[in-house]
Short mmCIF file of C-alpha atoms and ligand atoms in Angstrom, two decimals:
data_model
loop_
_atom_site.label_atom_id
_atom_site.label_comp_id
_atom_site.label_asym_id
_atom_site.label_seq_id
_atom_site.Cartn_x
_atom_site.Cartn_y
_atom_site.Cartn_z
CA UNK A 295 105.04 80.74 124.38
CA UNK A 296 108.67 81.61 123.66
CA UNK A 297 109.58 85.22 123.03
CA UNK A 298 111.45 85.88 119.77
CA UNK A 299 114.70 87.77 119.77
CA UNK A 300 115.17 90.37 117.05
CA UNK A 301 118.35 92.00 115.82
CA UNK A 302 117.51 94.98 113.63
CA UNK A 303 120.08 96.97 111.63
CA UNK A 304 119.32 100.69 111.32
CA UNK A 305 121.64 101.95 108.59
CA UNK A 306 120.23 105.50 108.93
CA UNK A 307 121.39 107.66 105.96
CA UNK A 308 124.40 105.43 105.33
CA UNK A 309 125.26 102.67 102.92
CA UNK A 310 124.10 101.99 99.39
CA UNK A 311 124.37 99.23 96.81
CA UNK A 312 127.86 98.26 97.94
CA UNK A 313 126.65 97.71 101.51
CA UNK A 314 123.62 95.75 100.26
CA UNK A 315 126.01 93.43 98.39
CA UNK A 316 128.32 93.08 101.38
CA UNK A 317 125.56 92.41 103.92
CA UNK A 318 123.86 89.83 101.73
CA UNK A 319 127.06 87.94 101.06
CA UNK A 320 127.97 88.15 104.76
CA UNK A 321 124.59 86.88 105.91
CA UNK A 322 124.71 83.82 103.63
CA UNK A 323 126.91 82.18 106.26
CA UNK A 324 125.40 83.65 109.45
CA UNK A 325 124.51 81.13 112.16
CA UNK A 326 121.30 82.10 113.93
CA UNK A 327 120.03 80.50 117.11
CA UNK A 328 116.40 79.43 117.59
CA UNK A 329 113.63 82.01 117.62
CA UNK A 330 115.68 84.86 116.18
CA UNK A 331 114.69 87.31 113.45
CA UNK A 332 117.15 89.62 111.72
CA UNK A 333 115.86 92.81 110.12
CA UNK A 334 117.93 94.99 107.77
CA UNK A 335 116.68 98.58 107.39
CA UNK A 336 118.49 100.44 104.60
CA UNK A 337 117.39 103.78 103.17
CA UNK A 338 114.27 103.68 100.97
CA UNK A 339 116.08 103.57 97.58
CA UNK A 340 117.77 100.27 98.47
CA UNK A 341 114.80 98.32 99.85
CA UNK A 342 113.97 96.77 96.50
CA UNK A 343 117.53 95.63 95.76
CA UNK A 344 117.90 94.19 99.26
CA UNK A 345 114.65 92.24 98.92
CA UNK A 346 115.73 90.86 95.52
CA UNK A 347 119.16 89.83 96.74
CA UNK A 348 117.78 88.12 99.87
CA UNK A 349 115.47 86.05 97.65
CA UNK A 350 118.04 85.31 94.93
CA UNK A 351 120.66 84.23 97.46
CA UNK A 352 118.11 82.14 99.42
CA UNK A 353 119.07 83.69 102.74
CA UNK A 354 117.69 82.22 105.98
CA UNK A 355 113.93 82.86 106.17
CA UNK A 356 114.49 84.63 109.48
CA UNK A 357 116.22 87.50 107.64
CA UNK A 358 113.79 90.30 106.73
CA UNK A 359 113.74 93.75 105.17
CA UNK A 360 112.67 96.78 107.18
CA UNK A 361 112.13 100.49 106.51
CA UNK A 362 113.31 103.38 108.68
CA UNK A 363 110.11 105.41 108.51
CA UNK A 364 106.67 105.52 106.86
CA UNK A 365 103.85 107.99 106.31
CA UNK A 366 100.71 107.77 108.41
CA UNK A 367 98.70 108.66 105.27
CA UNK A 368 97.44 106.06 102.82
CA UNK A 369 98.15 108.04 99.63
CA UNK A 370 97.76 111.52 98.15
CA UNK A 371 99.49 114.87 98.00
CA UNK A 372 102.32 114.23 100.47
CA UNK A 373 105.44 115.00 98.43
CA UNK A 374 108.46 112.99 99.47
CA UNK A 375 106.52 110.55 101.66
CA UNK A 376 106.34 106.75 101.41
CA UNK A 377 103.15 104.79 102.20
CA UNK A 378 102.69 101.44 103.91
CA UNK A 379 101.31 100.03 100.65
CA UNK A 380 104.51 100.99 98.82
CA UNK A 381 106.51 99.17 101.49
CA UNK A 382 104.25 96.12 101.18
CA UNK A 383 104.91 96.00 97.44
CA UNK A 384 108.63 95.79 98.20
CA UNK A 385 108.09 92.87 100.64
CA UNK A 386 109.08 95.02 103.61
CA UNK A 387 107.99 93.37 106.87
CA UNK A 388 109.14 95.77 109.63
CA UNK A 389 109.12 99.57 110.00
CA UNK A 390 111.15 101.57 112.52
CA UNK A 391 108.84 104.26 113.92
CA UNK A 392 109.56 107.12 116.29
CA UNK A 393 113.35 106.90 116.23
CA UNK A 394 114.78 109.64 118.46
CA UNK A 395 116.39 111.29 115.41
CA UNK A 396 112.96 111.63 113.82
CA UNK A 397 111.45 112.88 117.07
CA UNK A 398 114.15 115.50 117.55
CA UNK A 399 115.15 116.59 114.00
CA UNK A 400 111.70 116.27 112.37
CA UNK A 401 109.63 117.14 115.44
CA UNK A 402 107.62 113.92 115.37
CA UNK A 403 105.30 113.89 118.35
CA UNK A 404 104.13 110.77 120.18
CA UNK A 405 100.68 111.33 118.65
CA UNK A 406 102.16 111.33 115.11
CA UNK A 407 104.15 108.26 116.05
CA UNK A 408 100.90 106.59 117.18
CA UNK A 409 99.28 107.45 113.80
CA UNK A 410 102.18 105.84 111.96
CA UNK A 411 101.97 102.75 114.18
CA UNK A 412 98.26 102.51 113.43
CA UNK A 413 98.80 102.76 109.64
CA UNK A 414 101.61 100.20 109.80
CA UNK A 415 99.52 97.70 111.75
CA UNK A 416 96.58 98.14 109.36
CA UNK A 417 98.91 97.19 106.49
CA UNK A 418 100.00 94.03 108.31
CA UNK A 419 103.57 95.27 108.82
CA UNK A 420 105.36 95.06 112.16
CA UNK A 421 106.28 98.42 113.71
CA UNK A 422 109.47 98.73 115.75
CA UNK A 423 108.39 101.50 118.13
CA UNK A 424 111.39 103.45 119.47
CA UNK A 425 111.21 105.12 122.85
CA UNK A 426 113.85 106.58 125.13
CA UNK A 427 114.85 109.41 127.42
CA UNK A 428 117.46 112.14 126.95
CA UNK A 429 120.51 112.51 129.17
CA UNK A 430 118.96 115.37 131.15
CA UNK A 431 115.69 113.49 131.60
CA UNK A 432 117.63 110.54 133.08
CA UNK A 433 119.64 112.88 135.31
CA UNK A 434 116.38 114.42 136.55
CA UNK A 435 114.95 110.93 137.23
CA UNK A 436 112.24 111.47 134.63
CA UNK A 437 112.98 108.31 132.62
CA UNK A 438 109.85 106.37 133.59
CA UNK A 439 107.61 109.40 133.12
CA UNK A 440 109.07 110.02 129.63
CA UNK A 441 108.71 106.39 128.56
CA UNK A 442 105.12 106.29 129.82
CA UNK A 443 104.36 109.50 127.90
CA UNK A 444 105.74 107.92 124.71
CA UNK A 445 103.87 104.62 125.16
CA UNK A 446 100.47 105.86 126.33
CA UNK A 447 99.42 107.70 123.12
CA UNK A 448 100.14 104.51 121.16
CA UNK A 449 98.14 102.39 123.60
CA UNK A 450 95.30 104.93 123.42
CA UNK A 451 95.28 104.91 119.63
CA UNK A 452 95.75 101.25 118.70
CA UNK A 453 94.73 99.47 121.93
CA UNK A 454 96.96 97.29 124.11
CA UNK A 455 95.94 94.09 122.28
CA UNK A 456 97.67 95.43 119.13
CA UNK A 457 100.96 95.34 121.00
CA UNK A 458 100.93 91.60 120.22
CA UNK A 459 102.05 92.77 116.75
CA UNK A 460 104.46 95.53 117.82
CA UNK A 461 108.14 95.39 118.75
CA UNK A 462 109.51 98.03 121.14
CA UNK A 463 113.07 99.33 121.01
CA UNK A 464 114.21 101.11 124.16
CA UNK A 465 116.95 103.51 123.08
CA UNK A 466 118.27 105.98 125.65
CA UNK A 467 118.99 109.01 123.47
CA UNK A 468 122.31 109.65 125.23
CA UNK A 469 123.54 106.18 124.20
CA UNK A 470 122.74 106.45 120.48
CA UNK A 471 125.86 106.80 118.36
CA UNK A 472 127.87 108.05 121.32
CA UNK A 473 129.71 104.90 122.37
CA UNK A 474 128.07 105.31 125.83
CA UNK A 475 126.06 102.13 126.36
CA UNK A 476 123.66 101.83 129.27
CA UNK A 477 125.03 99.27 131.74
CA UNK A 478 123.29 95.93 131.39
CA UNK A 479 121.74 96.48 134.85
CA UNK A 480 120.38 99.90 133.88
CA UNK A 481 119.04 98.59 130.57
CA UNK A 482 117.43 95.59 132.28
CA UNK A 483 115.83 97.77 134.96
CA UNK A 484 114.31 100.03 132.29
CA UNK A 485 113.12 97.12 130.14
CA UNK A 486 111.49 95.63 133.23
CA UNK A 487 109.70 98.93 133.82
CA UNK A 488 108.43 98.95 130.21
CA UNK A 489 107.14 95.37 130.50
CA UNK A 490 105.46 96.15 133.83
CA UNK A 491 103.91 99.32 132.40
CA UNK A 492 102.36 97.30 129.54
CA UNK A 493 101.36 94.53 131.97
CA UNK A 494 99.12 96.98 133.83
CA UNK A 495 97.03 97.07 130.66
CA UNK A 496 97.47 93.43 129.54
CA UNK A 497 99.80 90.97 131.30
CA UNK A 498 99.67 88.41 128.50
CA UNK A 499 100.69 90.89 125.80
CA UNK A 500 103.44 92.30 128.04
CA UNK A 501 104.90 88.83 128.67
CA UNK A 502 105.15 88.09 124.94
CA UNK A 503 106.33 91.38 123.45
CA UNK A 504 109.92 91.57 122.17
CA UNK A 505 111.75 94.48 123.83
CA UNK A 506 114.96 95.47 122.05
CA UNK A 507 117.77 97.56 123.48
CA UNK A 508 119.48 100.15 121.27
CA UNK A 509 122.38 102.49 121.93
CA UNK A 510 125.99 101.73 120.96
CA UNK A 511 125.46 97.95 120.95
CA UNK A 512 128.49 96.18 119.50
CA UNK A 513 130.04 92.72 119.27
CA UNK A 514 131.73 93.14 122.67
CA UNK A 515 128.76 94.25 124.77
CA UNK A 516 125.86 92.41 123.09
CA UNK A 517 126.26 89.12 124.96
CA UNK A 518 125.82 90.68 128.38
CA UNK A 519 122.94 92.90 127.24
CA UNK A 520 121.08 90.08 125.47
CA UNK A 521 121.48 87.82 128.53
CA UNK A 522 119.24 90.15 130.60
CA UNK A 523 115.81 88.75 131.44
CA UNK A 524 113.79 91.45 129.67
CA UNK A 525 116.08 92.23 126.72
CA UNK A 526 115.06 90.39 123.56
CA UNK A 527 117.68 91.59 121.08
CA UNK A 528 118.82 94.94 119.79
CA UNK A 529 118.41 97.82 117.37
CA UNK A 530 121.88 98.34 116.01
CA UNK A 531 123.11 101.53 114.31
CA UNK A 532 126.85 102.03 113.77
CA UNK A 533 127.85 98.40 114.32
CA UNK A 534 125.35 97.23 111.69
CA UNK A 535 127.45 98.92 108.99
CA UNK A 536 130.33 96.55 109.77
CA UNK A 537 129.21 93.21 108.47
CA UNK A 538 131.46 90.88 110.50
CA UNK A 539 130.55 92.69 113.71
CA UNK A 540 126.86 92.65 112.84
CA UNK A 541 126.97 88.91 112.09
CA UNK A 542 128.48 88.28 115.51
CA UNK A 543 125.69 90.30 117.15
CA UNK A 544 123.07 88.30 115.19
CA UNK A 545 124.65 85.00 116.24
CA UNK A 546 124.64 86.01 119.90
CA UNK A 547 120.89 86.68 120.09
CA UNK A 548 118.52 83.93 121.11
CA UNK A 549 114.84 83.74 121.94
CA UNK A 550 113.69 83.48 125.57
C1 LIG B 777 120.16 103.63 116.44
O1 LIG B 777 120.35 104.48 115.60
O2 LIG B 777 119.04 103.16 116.57
C2 LIG B 777 121.29 103.19 117.25
C3 LIG B 777 121.07 102.43 118.28
O3 LIG B 777 122.54 103.63 116.86
P1 LIG B 777 123.96 103.19 117.50
O4 LIG B 777 123.94 101.67 117.61
O5 LIG B 777 124.97 103.68 116.56
O6 LIG B 777 124.04 103.81 118.85
#
């Protein structure tokens, strides 16, 4: 079975109604290749407007709405949190979980990340599980150990078979928002490690999972990155705020 490519836009705490309008009008004319999904993840307050505009403007069915985070709890006294059911009501399909900014600024542990993945899967939404090493961990040749330590708690909690419904984004922390992209060889080598790590638990699931690369992807470097055997698209931060550039990235991706 073919593997789908995914290009996901992580707006972080940027953009608002104006960017929703601009992205929707830009994406009306985007040309997507076969087996590609595009996911736009604005901040929570704009999910509803994005969903409405995608429907009203009859955008390509491969264009979806995603959230940047979710609570692991179903409901209750968790002030400021957003549940999977709330996201479902807004027709959200994907949820970014475990982004390095959440792990470092909000102290999210891999066990908490696993709980969020579990809640997201139970709600029938697709988690985009972010993993990645810091600059010092790479320098100390700890990358594989770190990635394994981020993946294993999720495997333990939801089971390897559930990875059939998970997308993984490998994002070296040192490449996020810094303009320092991993070379395509380095990214490919790490993606291959991730696929092999999953294959030890289930080869079939590992062969089919979409593995995205994230970290300063732009219109100039995406073609080479996406051409790598184990890279199935990207999680795009800064460049996703520039609609023409983002459209070019979306058009470059294709399923494998
Ligand atoms: C991200 O935030 O997930 C990201 C990859 O950001 P940037 O593309 O700006 O490095």
